[in-house]
PDB file of C-alpha atoms in Angstrom:
ATOM      1  CA  MET A 198       5.554  55.129  10.474  1.00  0.00           C
ATOM      2  CA  ARG A 199       1.923  55.002   9.297  1.00  0.00           C
ATOM      3  CA  PHE A 200       3.088  54.442   5.760  1.00  0.00           C
ATOM      4  CA  PHE A 201       5.157  51.447   6.878  1.00  0.00           C
ATOM      5  CA  LEU A 202       2.229  49.929   8.848  1.00  0.00           C
ATOM      6  CA  ARG A 203      -0.112  50.477   5.902  1.00  0.00           C
ATOM      7  CA  TYR A 204       2.410  48.870   3.559  1.00  0.00           C
ATOM      8  CA  LEU A 205       2.860  45.930   5.946  1.00  0.00           C
ATOM      9  CA  SER A 206      -0.912  45.470   6.162  1.00  0.00           C
ATOM     10  CA  LEU A 207      -1.300  45.425   2.369  1.00  0.00           C
ATOM     11  CA  GLU A 208       1.569  42.957   1.949  1.00  0.00           C
ATOM     12  CA  GLY A 209       0.064  40.728   4.655  1.00  0.00           C
ATOM     13  CA  LYS A 210      -3.263  40.649   2.823  1.00  0.00           C
ATOM     14  CA  LYS A 211      -1.531  39.773  -0.456  1.00  0.00           C
ATOM     15  CA  SER A 212       0.380  36.999   1.266  1.00  0.00           C
ATOM     16  CA  LEU A 213      -2.803  35.521   2.755  1.00  0.00           C
ATOM     17  CA  ILE A 214      -4.547  35.555  -0.630  1.00  0.00           C
ATOM     18  CA  ALA A 215      -1.547  33.918  -2.296  1.00  0.00           C
ATOM     19  CA  ALA A 216      -1.307  31.305   0.468  1.00  0.00           C
ATOM     20  CA  ARG A 217      -5.010  30.471   0.129  1.00  0.00           C
ATOM     21  CA  LYS A 218      -4.699  30.048  -3.642  1.00  0.00           C
ATOM     22  CA  SER A 219      -1.631  27.876  -3.195  1.00  0.00           C
ATOM     23  CA  MET A 220      -3.409  25.636  -0.691  1.00  0.00           C
ATOM     24  CA  VAL A 221      -6.382  25.219  -3.022  1.00  0.00           C
ATOM     25  CA  LYS A 222      -4.067  24.294  -5.907  1.00  0.00           C
ATOM     26  CA  PHE A 223      -2.176  21.878  -3.666  1.00  0.00           C
ATOM     27  CA  ILE A 224      -5.391  20.127  -2.587  1.00  0.00           C
ATOM     28  CA  VAL A 225      -6.638  19.876  -6.173  1.00  0.00           C
ATOM     29  CA  MET A 226      -3.328  18.396  -7.343  1.00  0.00           C
ATOM     30  CA  LEU A 227      -3.302  15.968  -4.415  1.00  0.00           C
ATOM     31  CA  LEU A 228      -6.806  14.767  -5.312  1.00  0.00           C
ATOM     32  CA  LEU A 229      -5.862  14.377  -8.979  1.00  0.00           C
ATOM     33  CA  ILE A 230      -2.758  12.362  -8.138  1.00  0.00           C
ATOM     34  CA  ALA A 231      -4.658  10.158  -5.687  1.00  0.00           C
ATOM     35  CA  GLY A 232      -7.348   9.529  -8.311  1.00  0.00           C
ATOM     36  CA  GLY A 233      -4.733   8.639 -10.911  1.00  0.00           C
ATOM     37  CA  VAL A 234      -2.965   6.227  -8.593  1.00  0.00           C
ATOM     38  CA  LEU A 235      -6.274   4.590  -7.680  1.00  0.00           C
ATOM     39  CA  ALA A 236      -7.242   4.217 -11.347  1.00  0.00           C
ATOM     40  CA  VAL A 237      -3.882   2.694 -12.298  1.00  0.00           C
ATOM     41  CA  SER A 238      -3.948   0.256  -9.384  1.00  0.00           C
ATOM     42  CA  LEU A 239      -7.487  -0.878 -10.230  1.00  0.00           C
ATOM     43  CA  VAL A 240      -6.564  -1.411 -13.881  1.00  0.00           C
ATOM     44  CA  MET A 241      -3.452  -3.399 -12.946  1.00  0.00           C
ATOM     45  CA  LYS A 242      -5.377  -5.494 -10.439  1.00  0.00           C
ATOM     46  CA  ASP A 243      -8.115  -6.316 -12.946  1.00  0.00           C
ATOM     47  CA  ALA A 244      -5.607  -7.026 -15.718  1.00  0.00           C
ATOM     48  CA  GLY A 245      -4.121  -9.887 -13.731  1.00  0.00           C
ATOM     49  CA  VAL A 246      -0.640  -8.426 -13.728  1.00  0.00           C
ATOM     50  CA  PHE A 247      -0.105  -9.693 -10.211  1.00  0.00           C
ATOM     51  CA  GLN A 248      -0.392 -13.466  -9.893  1.00  0.00           C
ATOM     52  CA  THR A 249      -0.344 -15.262  -6.593  1.00  0.00           C
ATOM     53  CA  ALA A 250       2.471 -17.695  -5.920  1.00  0.00           C
ATOM     54  CA  GLU A 251       1.597 -21.241  -4.945  1.00  0.00           C
ATOM     55  CA  ILE A 252       3.471 -22.221  -1.792  1.00  0.00           C
ATOM     56  CA  GLY A 253       3.569 -25.818  -0.623  1.00  0.00           C
ATOM     57  CA  VAL A 254       4.164 -26.276   3.091  1.00  0.00           C
ATOM     58  CA  VAL A 255       5.124 -29.568   4.732  1.00  0.00           C
ATOM     59  CA  ILE A 256       4.797 -29.638   8.510  1.00  0.00           C
ATOM     60  CA  PRO A 257       5.371 -32.800  10.548  1.00  0.00           C
ATOM     61  CA  GLU A 258       2.367 -33.981  12.592  1.00  0.00           C
ATOM     62  CA  ASP A 259       4.022 -33.493  15.992  1.00  0.00           C
ATOM     63  CA  GLU A 260       4.906 -29.808  15.429  1.00  0.00           C
ATOM     64  CA  ALA A 261       1.763 -27.975  16.476  1.00  0.00           C
ATOM     65  CA  GLN A 262       3.603 -24.723  17.160  1.00  0.00           C
ATOM     66  CA  THR A 263       5.101 -24.630  13.662  1.00  0.00           C
ATOM     67  CA  LYS A 264       1.665 -25.300  12.179  1.00  0.00           C
ATOM     68  CA  MET A 265       0.162 -22.408  14.164  1.00  0.00           C
ATOM     69  CA  VAL A 266       2.906 -20.045  12.965  1.00  0.00           C
ATOM     70  CA  ALA A 267       2.404 -21.109   9.341  1.00  0.00           C
ATOM     71  CA  GLN A 268      -1.370 -20.633   9.619  1.00  0.00           C
ATOM     72  CA  PHE A 269      -0.865 -17.219  11.196  1.00  0.00           C
ATOM     73  CA  ILE A 270       1.452 -16.119   8.399  1.00  0.00           C
ATOM     74  CA  SER A 271      -0.831 -17.453   5.675  1.00  0.00           C
ATOM     75  CA  ALA A 272      -3.824 -15.630   7.205  1.00  0.00           C
ATOM     76  CA  MET A 273      -2.163 -12.190   6.978  1.00  0.00           C
ATOM     77  CA  ASP A 274      -3.732  -9.923   4.330  1.00  0.00           C
ATOM     78  CA  SER A 275      -0.381  -8.841   2.926  1.00  0.00           C
ATOM     79  CA  VAL A 276       0.623 -12.487   2.431  1.00  0.00           C
ATOM     80  CA  LYS A 277      -2.771 -13.523   1.026  1.00  0.00           C
ATOM     81  CA  SER A 278      -2.438 -10.960  -1.738  1.00  0.00           C
ATOM     82  CA  VAL A 279       0.767 -12.513  -3.115  1.00  0.00           C
ATOM     83  CA  CYS A 280       0.800 -16.152  -1.896  1.00  0.00           C
ATOM     84  CA  HIS A 281      -1.531 -19.127  -1.697  1.00  0.00           C
ATOM     85  CA  PHE A 282      -0.434 -21.695   0.876  1.00  0.00           C
ATOM     86  CA  GLN A 283      -1.117 -25.406   0.413  1.00  0.00           C
ATOM     87  CA  TYR A 284      -0.480 -27.766   3.295  1.00  0.00           C
ATOM     88  CA  LEU A 285       0.803 -31.072   1.934  1.00  0.00           C
ATOM     89  CA  ASN A 286       2.288 -34.249   3.268  1.00  0.00           C
ATOM     90  CA  GLN A 287       5.876 -35.024   2.331  1.00  0.00           C
ATOM     91  CA  ASP A 288       5.050 -37.534  -0.428  1.00  0.00           C
ATOM     92  CA  LYS A 289       2.710 -35.140  -2.273  1.00  0.00           C
ATOM     93  CA  ALA A 290       5.217 -32.312  -1.932  1.00  0.00           C
ATOM     94  CA  MET A 291       8.043 -34.388  -3.410  1.00  0.00           C
ATOM     95  CA  ALA A 292       5.784 -35.551  -6.251  1.00  0.00           C
ATOM     96  CA  SER A 293       4.837 -31.951  -7.012  1.00  0.00           C
ATOM     97  CA  LEU A 294       8.495 -30.926  -7.065  1.00  0.00           C
ATOM     98  CA  GLU A 295       9.405 -33.743  -9.447  1.00  0.00           C
ATOM     99  CA  LYS A 296       6.451 -32.863 -11.647  1.00  0.00           C
ATOM    100  CA  ALA A 297       7.498 -29.192 -11.771  1.00  0.00           C
ATOM    101  CA  HIS A 298      11.032 -30.084 -12.817  1.00  0.00           C
TER     102      HIS A 298
END
């Protein structure tokens, strides 16, 4: 019985040492991957790979609620990163569309 307890104790110590080494390796790999992702995203952002889309919005004067919703959406950070909203009247919007075609 003592032999079994001694053996179990030694195996437990080995397991703890192996677990500690594995955790250290996991943390190091996690930091390396996070650093790589950060570096790639900074390079892509600075390279101008992502361009913002120009969005023209026409809202009638009497629709205050629609205007508030559009302003709320355009103020969101996730939308700002990919879109640039321009509020136009109907004549300017139609002229811009004809010019683009």
